[in-house]
Amino acid sequence: MTSPATSSVKTRHFLKDTDLSPAEQAEVLDLAVRLKAAPYSVQPFAADGSGRQTVAIIFDKTSTRTRVSFATGVADMGGNALIINPGEAQIGHKESVEDTAKVLERMVSTIVWRTGAHSGLVAMAENSKVPVINALCDDYHPCQLLADLLAVKEHKGELQGLTMAYLGDAANNMANSYLLAGVTAGMHVRIAGPEGYLPSDGIVAVAQERAAETGGSVLITTDAAEALTGADVVATDTWVSMGQEAEKEARLQLFRKYSVDEAAMAHAADDAVVLHCLPAYRGYEISAGVIDGPQSIVWDEAENRLHAQKALMAWLMHQSGLAVVEGLPPVGGQA
Ligand code: CP
Ligand code: NVA
């Protein structure tokens, strides 16, 4: 396989949900299904002399699922996961993002980064000839949504045409990603939260444009029941995201009416499934009865981080001309 320096194919990155077209998102999810059934069948990072083995995984914020799923996924695909914990590298305090990217792209096959500002990820990608993956930032959590959509697909079959309601902090990274990834899959996405904590006009405009392409739709509301009525999928997230700890007491009051509890679930379809990216705070954004009950698919969702991110990494390597994944359409000069 070619090295990044010699590849004539444009490097692909995954910084936000709409970086994948509807057809590409479907292709990644299909590959995830394949990899879940045959975990070692795709080896883009294998030590066969054709490419690079190491994936740099940088955390500016804490993590359990993202860290374990990326590290496991890289190992499953023949590679070496280099985990860089908060404060361990020079990035952000002693060295710019741009210079960091220019060093990492000389050594690793992929850069995975959990950080705050989305603009940092854009700067990393602009200076990297190897794929850059957003492992959560203040505005998006697109890897999580690939896992969520995979879980819904497994439980419901087709994603197209399903109604998905998200309740709670509707201005956070998960709300934005539910909106963008959901409409990309052709879903009817309803987002409910209090005034002042709804998706920005810019995000809504992008979502509406994507929905027009796929047959999905967008509803933004302050009325939880309006969002929930007849929903096939009900999702929520913590009311206190990483970095918002000082606002905790105010936030616990602010979002009270948007809890996914038994009363809320009574509005949804009888066979609705429930998502939560975790970590969860029982008794706040979700009741113990709902998250631990029969409609919850949160453990499948968590497991699917592994399968979905393996598919994403392999797909980005293939699309960037840095590996060949059997079964995907050839890119550039690939045989
Ligand atoms: N859902 C999620 O991203 O979990 P972690 O913060 O534990 O990685
Ligand atoms: N909105 C949460 C998601 C955690 C996976 C946060 O950013 O902390």
XYZ file of C-alpha atoms and ligand atoms in Angstrom:
351
model
C 0.000 0.000 0.000
C 1.108 3.575 -0.560
C 2.383 5.802 2.235
C 0.501 9.047 2.976
C 3.325 11.006 1.377
C 2.918 9.257 -1.981
C -0.827 8.589 -2.095
C -2.567 10.616 -4.785
C -5.963 10.018 -3.197
C -7.448 12.755 -0.986
C -7.268 11.981 2.734
C -10.669 11.520 4.370
C -11.407 12.667 7.924
C -14.415 12.222 10.227
C -14.858 15.404 12.254
C -18.645 15.656 12.278
C -21.587 13.422 11.346
C -22.221 15.017 7.965
C -18.637 14.320 6.843
C -20.150 11.028 5.628
C -22.726 11.281 2.848
C -25.893 9.203 3.330
C -24.484 6.462 1.053
C -21.134 6.527 2.871
C -22.773 6.312 6.304
C -24.708 3.254 5.090
C -21.480 1.720 3.745
C -19.719 2.196 7.109
C -22.670 0.686 8.994
C -22.745 -2.306 6.625
C -19.012 -2.803 7.183
C -19.642 -2.617 10.952
C -22.197 -5.424 10.647
C -19.591 -7.459 8.723
C -16.904 -6.801 11.330
C -19.213 -7.636 14.219
C -19.769 -11.065 12.629
C -16.103 -11.566 11.630
C -13.975 -9.386 13.954
C -10.552 -10.153 12.448
C -11.520 -10.217 8.767
C -10.184 -6.724 7.973
C -6.576 -5.829 8.865
C -5.711 -2.304 7.682
C -3.040 -1.869 10.381
C -1.380 -5.309 10.080
C 2.414 -5.624 10.102
C 2.664 -7.014 6.563
C 4.844 -4.198 5.295
C 2.036 -2.469 3.409
C 1.106 0.309 5.801
C 1.603 1.817 9.209
C 0.586 0.048 12.394
C 0.161 2.738 15.035
C -2.976 4.765 15.716
C -2.502 7.811 17.983
C -5.475 8.256 20.330
C -5.313 11.566 22.201
C -7.562 12.448 25.140
C -7.997 15.993 26.428
C -11.031 14.768 28.407
C -11.653 11.536 30.343
C -13.182 8.403 28.776
C -14.042 4.754 29.352
C -15.905 3.523 26.245
C -14.049 5.568 23.658
C -10.641 4.606 25.001
C -11.402 0.884 25.313
C -13.273 0.571 22.032
C -10.638 2.368 19.956
C -7.742 0.496 21.605
C -9.495 -2.856 21.178
C -10.507 -2.071 17.628
C -6.993 -1.107 16.577
C -5.599 -4.330 18.105
C -8.301 -6.417 16.380
C -7.236 -4.916 13.048
C -3.544 -5.709 13.489
C -2.389 -2.376 14.870
C -0.933 -0.719 17.922
C -3.001 1.815 19.886
C -0.914 4.644 21.330
C -3.073 6.217 24.037
C -2.082 9.757 25.055
C -3.880 10.805 28.242
C -4.844 14.377 29.231
C -1.741 16.451 29.931
C 0.765 13.865 28.681
C 1.682 15.457 25.351
C 2.883 18.950 24.406
C -0.255 19.671 22.362
C -2.274 22.667 23.457
C 0.150 24.117 25.981
C 3.685 23.820 24.581
C 3.008 23.068 20.912
C 0.382 24.074 18.386
C -2.150 21.680 16.913
C -0.675 22.345 13.466
C 2.868 21.348 14.471
C 1.562 18.299 16.344
C -0.297 17.159 13.224
C 2.798 17.575 11.051
C 4.767 15.304 13.401
C 2.099 12.647 13.943
C 1.285 12.270 10.230
C 4.899 11.195 9.626
C 4.542 8.219 11.991
C 0.995 7.004 12.536
C -1.756 5.677 10.294
C -4.669 7.533 11.931
C -5.152 10.242 14.575
C -8.099 9.933 16.973
C -8.692 12.946 19.214
C -11.132 13.808 22.035
C -10.979 17.527 22.695
C -13.002 20.699 23.360
C -13.122 23.078 20.408
C -14.100 21.649 17.037
C -11.780 24.178 15.408
C -8.825 22.216 16.853
C -9.926 19.102 14.996
C -10.264 21.097 11.786
C -6.707 22.427 12.233
C -5.427 18.906 12.926
C -7.111 17.561 9.778
C -5.890 20.446 7.602
C -2.316 19.558 8.534
C -2.552 15.769 8.362
C -2.252 13.418 5.403
C -3.585 10.578 7.573
C -7.242 10.371 8.677
C -8.283 12.398 11.742
C -11.272 11.144 13.761
C -13.317 13.192 16.245
C -13.659 11.089 19.402
C -15.938 13.780 20.946
C -15.669 17.533 21.063
C -17.892 20.224 22.579
C -20.073 20.277 19.450
C -20.278 16.690 18.142
C -19.848 13.029 19.119
C -20.069 11.424 15.676
C -18.444 8.069 16.527
C -21.089 7.557 19.191
C -23.823 8.039 16.624
C -22.409 5.364 14.331
C -22.691 2.944 17.273
C -26.190 4.167 18.118
C -27.423 3.798 14.542
C -25.914 0.318 14.359
C -27.807 -0.665 17.530
C -31.081 0.726 16.166
C -30.517 -1.039 12.840
C -30.009 -4.332 14.672
C -33.210 -3.920 16.678
C -35.443 -2.254 14.081
C -34.091 -3.273 10.661
C -34.107 -0.252 8.382
C -33.245 3.198 9.757
C -34.964 5.095 6.958
C -38.317 6.518 8.075
C -37.952 5.808 11.814
C -38.779 8.582 14.275
C -36.074 9.346 16.836
C -36.683 11.686 19.799
C -33.861 13.185 21.876
C -34.687 14.875 25.194
C -32.592 16.956 27.568
C -29.634 19.242 26.956
C -30.478 19.891 23.333
C -27.539 22.252 22.803
C -24.823 19.694 23.552
C -22.625 17.463 21.394
C -24.999 14.474 21.522
C -28.053 16.509 20.490
C -26.173 17.899 17.482
C -24.941 14.468 16.481
C -28.377 12.819 16.887
C -29.789 15.489 14.635
C -27.128 15.315 11.914
C -26.506 11.567 11.878
C -30.218 10.776 12.218
C -31.303 12.801 9.182
C -28.327 11.430 7.240
C -29.872 7.982 7.816
C -33.261 9.282 6.596
C -34.832 9.419 10.068
C -37.373 11.888 11.419
C -35.426 13.497 14.251
C -37.182 15.403 17.023
C -35.104 17.333 19.535
C -36.658 18.652 22.777
C -35.085 20.859 25.418
C -35.717 24.111 27.279
C -35.552 27.499 25.586
C -31.918 28.570 25.291
C -30.667 24.960 25.222
C -31.712 23.964 21.704
C -29.500 23.321 18.640
C -28.111 26.441 16.969
C -29.695 27.809 13.793
C -26.563 26.766 11.888
C -26.838 23.118 12.951
C -30.567 23.063 12.221
C -29.969 24.492 8.732
C -27.379 21.800 7.933
C -29.745 19.123 9.268
C -32.652 20.409 7.181
C -30.517 20.419 4.052
C -29.445 16.816 4.705
C -33.038 15.791 5.533
C -34.226 17.188 2.204
C -31.723 14.848 0.522
C -32.693 11.695 2.445
C -36.430 12.046 3.108
C -35.845 12.584 6.827
C -37.148 15.551 8.801
C -36.290 17.852 11.705
C -38.465 19.009 14.604
C -37.061 21.277 17.327
C -39.373 21.856 20.283
C -39.540 22.794 23.960
C -42.420 20.295 24.407
C -41.113 16.882 25.453
C -44.437 15.146 24.760
C -44.543 16.562 21.217
C -41.119 15.045 20.526
C -41.978 11.713 22.120
C -45.385 10.986 20.615
C -45.169 7.713 18.694
C -41.336 7.781 18.603
C -39.563 4.549 17.593
C -36.319 5.554 19.290
C -35.934 7.638 22.467
C -32.520 9.023 23.388
C -31.009 11.189 26.091
C -27.640 12.200 27.524
C -26.243 13.659 30.730
C -27.460 17.136 31.652
C -23.919 18.031 32.780
C -21.348 17.467 30.063
C -17.612 17.346 30.677
C -16.458 20.905 31.433
C -19.882 22.029 32.776
C -19.432 20.709 36.320
C -19.613 24.204 37.865
C -23.162 24.599 36.483
C -24.341 21.251 37.843
C -26.971 22.399 40.375
C -28.582 24.862 37.943
C -28.617 22.281 35.162
C -30.297 19.611 37.291
C -33.214 22.048 37.756
C -33.228 23.347 34.192
C -33.754 20.002 32.462
C -36.113 18.352 35.015
C -39.083 18.255 32.598
C -37.019 16.369 30.003
C -36.247 13.204 31.956
C -36.654 9.915 30.082
C -38.707 8.147 32.735
C -41.740 5.856 32.684
C -44.148 8.801 32.202
C -42.163 10.037 29.198
C -41.961 6.562 27.663
C -45.775 6.285 27.800
C -45.884 8.807 24.903
C -43.514 6.793 22.689
C -44.395 3.797 20.521
C -44.993 0.606 22.550
C -41.987 -1.030 20.888
C -39.701 2.019 21.159
C -36.056 1.392 22.008
C -34.026 3.596 24.360
C -30.505 4.922 23.788
C -28.036 6.607 26.129
C -24.382 7.076 25.192
C -23.313 6.603 28.866
C -22.136 7.460 31.460
C -25.725 7.727 32.779
C -27.072 9.408 35.905
C -30.100 7.401 37.027
C -32.841 9.569 38.484
C -31.855 12.590 36.419
C -31.846 12.378 32.598
C -33.084 8.765 32.726
C -34.871 6.674 35.354
C -33.384 3.426 36.618
C -36.536 1.626 35.464
C -36.072 2.780 31.869
C -32.320 2.319 31.469
C -32.390 -1.084 33.163
C -35.735 -2.067 31.605
C -36.732 -4.129 28.538
C -36.779 -1.230 26.052
C -33.200 -0.194 26.798
C -30.567 -1.155 24.208
C -27.768 0.802 25.868
C -25.421 -2.177 26.343
C -25.658 -3.131 22.659
C -25.078 0.551 21.905
C -21.947 0.583 24.085
C -20.588 -2.629 22.525
C -21.209 -1.230 19.081
C -18.670 1.527 19.680
C -16.103 -1.193 18.966
C -17.638 -2.509 15.754
C -18.664 0.875 14.346
C -15.277 2.508 14.967
C -13.408 -0.451 13.471
C -15.538 -0.031 10.369
C -14.928 3.717 10.364
C -11.140 3.381 10.727
C -10.917 0.722 8.020
C -13.203 2.726 5.715
C -11.188 5.943 6.156
C -7.906 4.083 5.483
C -9.426 2.582 2.334
C -10.907 5.871 1.104
C -7.607 7.665 1.758
C -5.670 5.130 -0.330
C -3.741 3.840 2.698
C -5.211 0.308 2.855
C -7.452 -1.898 0.763
C -10.586 -3.295 2.395
C -12.012 -6.224 0.451
C -15.616 -5.635 -0.549
C -15.436 -1.832 -0.688
C -15.438 -0.159 -4.112
C -11.864 0.613 -5.283
C -10.588 4.175 -4.751
C -8.176 5.958 -7.120
C -5.665 3.470 -8.514
C -6.558 0.603 -6.153
C -6.895 -2.832 -7.721
N -20.087 7.476 25.469
C -18.796 7.795 25.626
O -18.165 8.433 24.779
O -18.242 7.310 26.761
P -16.791 7.649 27.317
O -16.812 9.104 27.721
O -16.628 6.733 28.490
O -15.787 7.410 26.245
N -22.395 15.147 26.444
C -21.450 14.309 27.154
C -21.186 13.052 26.388
C -20.294 12.066 27.120
C -19.964 10.851 26.297
C -20.167 15.079 27.425
O -19.687 15.782 26.517
O -19.637 14.970 28.533
